[in-house]
PDB file of C-alpha atoms and ligand atoms in Angstrom:
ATOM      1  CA  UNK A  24       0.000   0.000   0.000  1.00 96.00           C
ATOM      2  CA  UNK A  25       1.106   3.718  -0.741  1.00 98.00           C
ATOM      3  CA  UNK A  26       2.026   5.640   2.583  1.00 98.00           C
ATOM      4  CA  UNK A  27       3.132   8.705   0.978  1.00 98.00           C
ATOM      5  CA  UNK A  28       0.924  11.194  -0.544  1.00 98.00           C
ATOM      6  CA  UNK A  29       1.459  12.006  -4.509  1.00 98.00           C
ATOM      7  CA  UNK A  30       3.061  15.196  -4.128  1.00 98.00           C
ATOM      8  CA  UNK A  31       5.519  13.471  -1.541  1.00 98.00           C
ATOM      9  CA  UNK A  32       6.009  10.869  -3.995  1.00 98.00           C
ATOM     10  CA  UNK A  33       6.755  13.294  -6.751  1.00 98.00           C
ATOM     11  CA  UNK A  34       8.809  15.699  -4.493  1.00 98.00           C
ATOM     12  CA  UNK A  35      10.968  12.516  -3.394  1.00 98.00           C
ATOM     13  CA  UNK A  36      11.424  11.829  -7.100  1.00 98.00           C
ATOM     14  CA  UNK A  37      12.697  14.734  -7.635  1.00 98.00           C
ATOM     15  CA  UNK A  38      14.781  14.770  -4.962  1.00 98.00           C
ATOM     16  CA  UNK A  39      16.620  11.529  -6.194  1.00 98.00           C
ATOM     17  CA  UNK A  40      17.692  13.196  -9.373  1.00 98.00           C
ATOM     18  CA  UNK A  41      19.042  15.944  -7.584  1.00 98.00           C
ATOM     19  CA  UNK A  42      21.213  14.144  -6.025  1.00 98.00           C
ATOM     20  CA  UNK A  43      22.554  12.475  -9.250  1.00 98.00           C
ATOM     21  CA  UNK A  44      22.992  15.578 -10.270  1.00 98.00           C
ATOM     22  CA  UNK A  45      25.177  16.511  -7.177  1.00 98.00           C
ATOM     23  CA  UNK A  46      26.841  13.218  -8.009  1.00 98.00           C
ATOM     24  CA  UNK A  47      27.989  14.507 -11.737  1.00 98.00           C
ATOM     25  CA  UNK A  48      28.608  18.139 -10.376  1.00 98.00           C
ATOM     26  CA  UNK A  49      31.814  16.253  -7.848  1.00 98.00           C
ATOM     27  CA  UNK A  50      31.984  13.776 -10.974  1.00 98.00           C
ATOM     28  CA  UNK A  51      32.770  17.061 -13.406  1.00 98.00           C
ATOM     29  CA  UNK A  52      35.015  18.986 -11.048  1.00 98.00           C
ATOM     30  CA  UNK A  53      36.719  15.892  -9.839  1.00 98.00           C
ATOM     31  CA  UNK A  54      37.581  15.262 -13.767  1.00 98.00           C
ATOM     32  CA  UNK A  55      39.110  19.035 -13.931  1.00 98.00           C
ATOM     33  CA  UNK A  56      40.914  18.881 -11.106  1.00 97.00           C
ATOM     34  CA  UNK A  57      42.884  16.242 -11.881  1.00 97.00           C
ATOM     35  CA  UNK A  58      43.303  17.530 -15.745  1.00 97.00           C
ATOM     36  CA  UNK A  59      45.392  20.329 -13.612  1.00 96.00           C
ATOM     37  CA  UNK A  60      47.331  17.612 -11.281  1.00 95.00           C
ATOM     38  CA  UNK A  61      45.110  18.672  -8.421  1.00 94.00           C
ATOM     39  CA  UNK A  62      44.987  14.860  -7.666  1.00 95.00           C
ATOM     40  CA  UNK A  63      44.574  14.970  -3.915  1.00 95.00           C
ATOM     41  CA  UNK A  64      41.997  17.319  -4.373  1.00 95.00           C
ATOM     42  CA  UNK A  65      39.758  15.034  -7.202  1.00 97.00           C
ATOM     43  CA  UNK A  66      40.146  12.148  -5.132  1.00 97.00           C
ATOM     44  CA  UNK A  67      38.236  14.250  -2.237  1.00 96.00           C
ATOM     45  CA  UNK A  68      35.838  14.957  -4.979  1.00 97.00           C
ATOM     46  CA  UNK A  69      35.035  11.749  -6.490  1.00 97.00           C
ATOM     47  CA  UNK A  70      35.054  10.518  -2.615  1.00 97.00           C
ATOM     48  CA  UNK A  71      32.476  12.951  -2.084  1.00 96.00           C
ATOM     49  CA  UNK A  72      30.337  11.635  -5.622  1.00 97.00           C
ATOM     50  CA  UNK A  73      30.197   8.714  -4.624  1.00 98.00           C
ATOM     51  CA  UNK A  74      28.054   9.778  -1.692  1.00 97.00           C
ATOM     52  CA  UNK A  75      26.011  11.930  -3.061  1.00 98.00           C
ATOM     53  CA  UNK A  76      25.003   8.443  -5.587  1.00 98.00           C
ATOM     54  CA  UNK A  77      24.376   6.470  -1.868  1.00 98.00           C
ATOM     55  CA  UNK A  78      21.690   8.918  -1.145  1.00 98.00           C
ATOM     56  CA  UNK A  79      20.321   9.177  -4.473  1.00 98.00           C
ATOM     57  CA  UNK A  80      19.771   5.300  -3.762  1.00 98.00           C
ATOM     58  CA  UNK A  81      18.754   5.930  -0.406  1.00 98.00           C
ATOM     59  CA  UNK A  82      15.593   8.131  -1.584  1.00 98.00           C
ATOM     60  CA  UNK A  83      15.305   5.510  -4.257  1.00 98.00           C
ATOM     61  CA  UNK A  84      14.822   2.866  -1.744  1.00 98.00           C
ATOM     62  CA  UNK A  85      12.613   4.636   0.770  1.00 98.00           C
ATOM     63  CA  UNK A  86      10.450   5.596  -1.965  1.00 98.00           C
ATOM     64  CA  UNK A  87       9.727   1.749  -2.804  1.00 98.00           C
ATOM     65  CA  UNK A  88       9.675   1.294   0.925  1.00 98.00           C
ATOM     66  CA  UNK A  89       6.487   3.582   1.557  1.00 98.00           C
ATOM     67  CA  UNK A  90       5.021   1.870  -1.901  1.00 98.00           C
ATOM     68  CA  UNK A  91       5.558   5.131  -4.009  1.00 98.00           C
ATOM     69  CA  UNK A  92       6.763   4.464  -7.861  1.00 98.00           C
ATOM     70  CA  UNK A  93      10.265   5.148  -8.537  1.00 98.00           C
ATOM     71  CA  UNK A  94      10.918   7.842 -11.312  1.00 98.00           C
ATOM     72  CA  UNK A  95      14.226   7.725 -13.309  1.00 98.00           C
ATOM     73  CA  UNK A  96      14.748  10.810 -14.687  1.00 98.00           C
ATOM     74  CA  UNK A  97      17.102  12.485 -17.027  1.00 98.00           C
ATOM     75  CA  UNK A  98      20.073  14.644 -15.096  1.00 98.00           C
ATOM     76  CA  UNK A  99      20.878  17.695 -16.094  1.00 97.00           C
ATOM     77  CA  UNK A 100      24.257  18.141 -17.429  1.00 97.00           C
ATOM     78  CA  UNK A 101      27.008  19.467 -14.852  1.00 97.00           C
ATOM     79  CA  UNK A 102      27.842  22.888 -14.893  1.00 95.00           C
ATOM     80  CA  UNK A 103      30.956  24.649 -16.985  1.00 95.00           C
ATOM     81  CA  UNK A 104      34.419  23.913 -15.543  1.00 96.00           C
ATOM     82  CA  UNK A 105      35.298  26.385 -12.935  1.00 97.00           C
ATOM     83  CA  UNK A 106      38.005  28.975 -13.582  1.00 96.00           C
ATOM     84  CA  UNK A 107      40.050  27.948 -10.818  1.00 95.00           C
ATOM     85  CA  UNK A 108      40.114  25.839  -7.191  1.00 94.00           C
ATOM     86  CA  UNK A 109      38.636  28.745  -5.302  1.00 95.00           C
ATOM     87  CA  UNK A 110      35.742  28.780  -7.804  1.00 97.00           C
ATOM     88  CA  UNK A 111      35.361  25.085  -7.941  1.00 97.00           C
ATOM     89  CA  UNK A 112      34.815  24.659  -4.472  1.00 97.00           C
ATOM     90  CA  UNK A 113      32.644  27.891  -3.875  1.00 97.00           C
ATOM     91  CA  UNK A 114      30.528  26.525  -6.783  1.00 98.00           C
ATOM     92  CA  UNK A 115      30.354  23.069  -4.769  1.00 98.00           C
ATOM     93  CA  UNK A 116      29.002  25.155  -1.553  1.00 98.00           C
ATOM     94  CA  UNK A 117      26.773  27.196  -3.314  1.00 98.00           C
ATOM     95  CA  UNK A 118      25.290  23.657  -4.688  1.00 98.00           C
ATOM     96  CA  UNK A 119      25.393  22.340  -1.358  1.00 98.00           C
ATOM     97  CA  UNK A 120      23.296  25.720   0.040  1.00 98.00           C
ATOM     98  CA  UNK A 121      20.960  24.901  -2.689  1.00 98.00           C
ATOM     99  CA  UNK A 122      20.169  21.044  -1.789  1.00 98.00           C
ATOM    100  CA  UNK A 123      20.195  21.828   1.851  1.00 98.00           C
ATOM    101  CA  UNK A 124      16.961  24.079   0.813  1.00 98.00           C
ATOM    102  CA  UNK A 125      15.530  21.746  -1.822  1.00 98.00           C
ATOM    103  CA  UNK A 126      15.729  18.954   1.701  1.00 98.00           C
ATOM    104  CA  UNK A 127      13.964  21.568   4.262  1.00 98.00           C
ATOM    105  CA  UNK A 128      11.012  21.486   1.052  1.00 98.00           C
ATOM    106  CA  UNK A 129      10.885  17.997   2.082  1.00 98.00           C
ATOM    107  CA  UNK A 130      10.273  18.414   5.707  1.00 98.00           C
ATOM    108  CA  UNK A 131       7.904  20.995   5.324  1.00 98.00           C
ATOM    109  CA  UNK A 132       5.784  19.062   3.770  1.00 98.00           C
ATOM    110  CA  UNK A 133       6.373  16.389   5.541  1.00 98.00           C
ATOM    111  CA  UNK A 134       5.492  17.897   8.917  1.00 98.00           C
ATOM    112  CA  UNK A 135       2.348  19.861   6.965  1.00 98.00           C
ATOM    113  CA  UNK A 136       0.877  16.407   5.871  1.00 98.00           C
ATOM    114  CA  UNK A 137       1.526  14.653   9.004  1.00 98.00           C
ATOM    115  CA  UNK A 138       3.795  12.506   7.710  1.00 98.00           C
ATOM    116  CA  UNK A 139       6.066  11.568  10.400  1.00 98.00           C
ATOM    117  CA  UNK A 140       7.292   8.445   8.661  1.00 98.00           C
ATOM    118  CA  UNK A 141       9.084  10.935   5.879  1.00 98.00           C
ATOM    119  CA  UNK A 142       9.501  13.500   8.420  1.00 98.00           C
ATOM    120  CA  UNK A 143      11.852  11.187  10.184  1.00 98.00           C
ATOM    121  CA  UNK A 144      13.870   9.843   6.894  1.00 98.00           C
ATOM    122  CA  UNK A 145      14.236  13.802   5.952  1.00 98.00           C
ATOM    123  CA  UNK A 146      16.099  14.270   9.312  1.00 98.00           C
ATOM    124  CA  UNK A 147      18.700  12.099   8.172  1.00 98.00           C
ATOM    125  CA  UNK A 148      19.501  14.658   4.929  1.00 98.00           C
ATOM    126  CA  UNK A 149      19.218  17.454   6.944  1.00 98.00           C
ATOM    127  CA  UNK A 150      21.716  16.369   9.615  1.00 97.00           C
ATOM    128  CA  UNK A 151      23.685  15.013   6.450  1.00 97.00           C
ATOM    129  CA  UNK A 152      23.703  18.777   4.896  1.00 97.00           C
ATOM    130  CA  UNK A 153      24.533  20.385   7.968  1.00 97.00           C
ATOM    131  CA  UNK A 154      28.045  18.240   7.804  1.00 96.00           C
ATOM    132  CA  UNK A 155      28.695  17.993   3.992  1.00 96.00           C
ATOM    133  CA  UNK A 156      28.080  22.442   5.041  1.00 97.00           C
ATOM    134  CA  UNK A 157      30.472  23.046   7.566  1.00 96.00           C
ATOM    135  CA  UNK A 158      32.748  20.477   5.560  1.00 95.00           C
ATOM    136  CA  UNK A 159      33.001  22.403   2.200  1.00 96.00           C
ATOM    137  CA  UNK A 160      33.758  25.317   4.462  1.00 96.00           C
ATOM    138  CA  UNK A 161      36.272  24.362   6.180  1.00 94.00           C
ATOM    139  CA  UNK A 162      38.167  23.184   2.861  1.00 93.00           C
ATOM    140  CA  UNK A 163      37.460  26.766   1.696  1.00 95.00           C
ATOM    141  CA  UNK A 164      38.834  27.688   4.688  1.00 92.00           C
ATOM    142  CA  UNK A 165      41.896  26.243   4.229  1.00 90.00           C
ATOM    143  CA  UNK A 166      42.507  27.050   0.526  1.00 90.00           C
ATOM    144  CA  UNK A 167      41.723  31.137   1.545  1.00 89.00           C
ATOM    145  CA  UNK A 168      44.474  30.263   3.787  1.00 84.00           C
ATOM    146  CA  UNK A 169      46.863  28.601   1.501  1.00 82.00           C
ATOM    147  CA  UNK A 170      46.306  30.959  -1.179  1.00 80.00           C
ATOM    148  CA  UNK A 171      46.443  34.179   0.647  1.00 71.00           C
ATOM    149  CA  UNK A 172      49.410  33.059   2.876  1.00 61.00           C
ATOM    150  CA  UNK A 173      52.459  32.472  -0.594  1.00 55.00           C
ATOM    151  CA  UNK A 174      52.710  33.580  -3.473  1.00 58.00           C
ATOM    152  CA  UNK A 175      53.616  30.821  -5.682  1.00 57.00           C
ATOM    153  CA  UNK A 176      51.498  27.604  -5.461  1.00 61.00           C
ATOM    154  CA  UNK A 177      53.318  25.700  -2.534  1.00 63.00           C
ATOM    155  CA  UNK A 178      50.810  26.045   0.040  1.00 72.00           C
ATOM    156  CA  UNK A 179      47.865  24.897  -2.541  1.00 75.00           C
ATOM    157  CA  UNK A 180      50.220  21.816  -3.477  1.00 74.00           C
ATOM    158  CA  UNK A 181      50.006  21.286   0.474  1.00 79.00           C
ATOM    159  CA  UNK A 182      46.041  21.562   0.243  1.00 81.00           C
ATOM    160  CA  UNK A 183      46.097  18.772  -2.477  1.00 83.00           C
ATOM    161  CA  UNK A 184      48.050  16.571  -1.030  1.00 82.00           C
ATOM    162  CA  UNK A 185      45.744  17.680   2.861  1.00 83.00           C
ATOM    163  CA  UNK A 186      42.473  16.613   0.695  1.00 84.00           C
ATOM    164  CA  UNK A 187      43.680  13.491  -0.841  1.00 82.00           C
ATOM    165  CA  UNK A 188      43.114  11.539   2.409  1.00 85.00           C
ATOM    166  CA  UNK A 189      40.238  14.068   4.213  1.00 82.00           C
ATOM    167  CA  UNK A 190      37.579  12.601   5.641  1.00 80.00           C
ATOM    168  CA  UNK A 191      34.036  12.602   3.660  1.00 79.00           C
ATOM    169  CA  UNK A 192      32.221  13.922   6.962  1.00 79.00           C
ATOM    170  CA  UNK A 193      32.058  16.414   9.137  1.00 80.00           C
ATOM    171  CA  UNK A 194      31.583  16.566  12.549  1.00 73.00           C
ATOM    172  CA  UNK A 195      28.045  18.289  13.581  1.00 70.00           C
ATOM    173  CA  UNK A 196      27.762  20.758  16.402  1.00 66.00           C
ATOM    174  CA  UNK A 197      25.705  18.014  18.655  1.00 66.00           C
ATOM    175  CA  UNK A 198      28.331  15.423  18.435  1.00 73.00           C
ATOM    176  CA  UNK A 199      30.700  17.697  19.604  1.00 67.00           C
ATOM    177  CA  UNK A 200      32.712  16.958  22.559  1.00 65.00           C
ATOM    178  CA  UNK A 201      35.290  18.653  24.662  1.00 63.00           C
TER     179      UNK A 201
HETATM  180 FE1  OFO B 315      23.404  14.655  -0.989  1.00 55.28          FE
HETATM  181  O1  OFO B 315      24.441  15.593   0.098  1.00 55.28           O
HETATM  182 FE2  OFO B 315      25.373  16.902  -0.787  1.00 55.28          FE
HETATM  183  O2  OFO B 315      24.159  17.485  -1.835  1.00 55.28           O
END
């Protein structure tokens, strides 16, 4: 039996190609960055691909969990290679901003139509954005630091070879512990 309303089911839909899409945006950017030896810095981008695909599958299978029809849809192609690493990962926040809101569009709903089942399965993305957030920051962090600190591109070869093993997660500000 169908547990989730039809706009729920359609929204959800949706939502699974938007996070393919997410998947090709790290996909496309990975692929430049490592056209300009940034290797470090594509393997923290095809890292991060690969789980933006694991919760285009996840909405996939809660979808077919509640009894809703699964939607395949065409993705949209990735955008333009950036100009540089600043604007590659700014680009990759500003896409992250932009699912975080698509996600709270979920949970509205959710909690206007009652439907705590979804409701609870949307808290998982939005805890999930808060991290994948505060981690795209901090890397921007780090390259305002390496860039602004030298000149010539030592510090950013530091920042590639930094990213190459970075974790995929951040820590959110409830697990924190001191
Ligand atoms: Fe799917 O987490 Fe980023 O967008």
């Amino acid at each position: 039996m169908k547990r989730i309303s039809d706009q729920m089911e359609e929204m959800l839909n949706k939502q699974m190609t938007r996070e393919a899409y997410q998947a090709q945006v790290y996909l496309s950017y990975g692929a430049w960055a490592e056209s300009h030896s940034f290797q470090g810095i594509a393997t923290f981008l095809y890292g991060h691909m690969q789980e933006e695909r694991e919760h285009m599958f996840k909405i996939l299978k809660y979808i077919l969990d509640r009894g809703g029809e699964v939607k395949v849809e065409a993705i949209k192609a990735a955008p333009v290679h950036p100009k540089d690493i600043g604007e590659c990962l700014n680009n990759i926040l500003d896409h992250e901003i932009q699912n975080s809101k698509e996600i709270d569009k979920i949970v509205k709903l959710a909690h206007e139509e009652s439907d705590w089942a979804t409701f609870n399965f949307g808290q998982w993305f939005v805890k999930e954005q808060i991290e994948e957030e505060t981690l795209i920051n901090g890397v921007i962090d780090k390259y305002n630091l390496a860039s602004n600190q030298i000149k010539d591109n030592h510090n950013l070869y530091d920042l590639d070879k930094d990213l190459a093993t970075a974790p995929q997660e951040a820590t959110t500000p409830r697990e924190e512990t001191i």
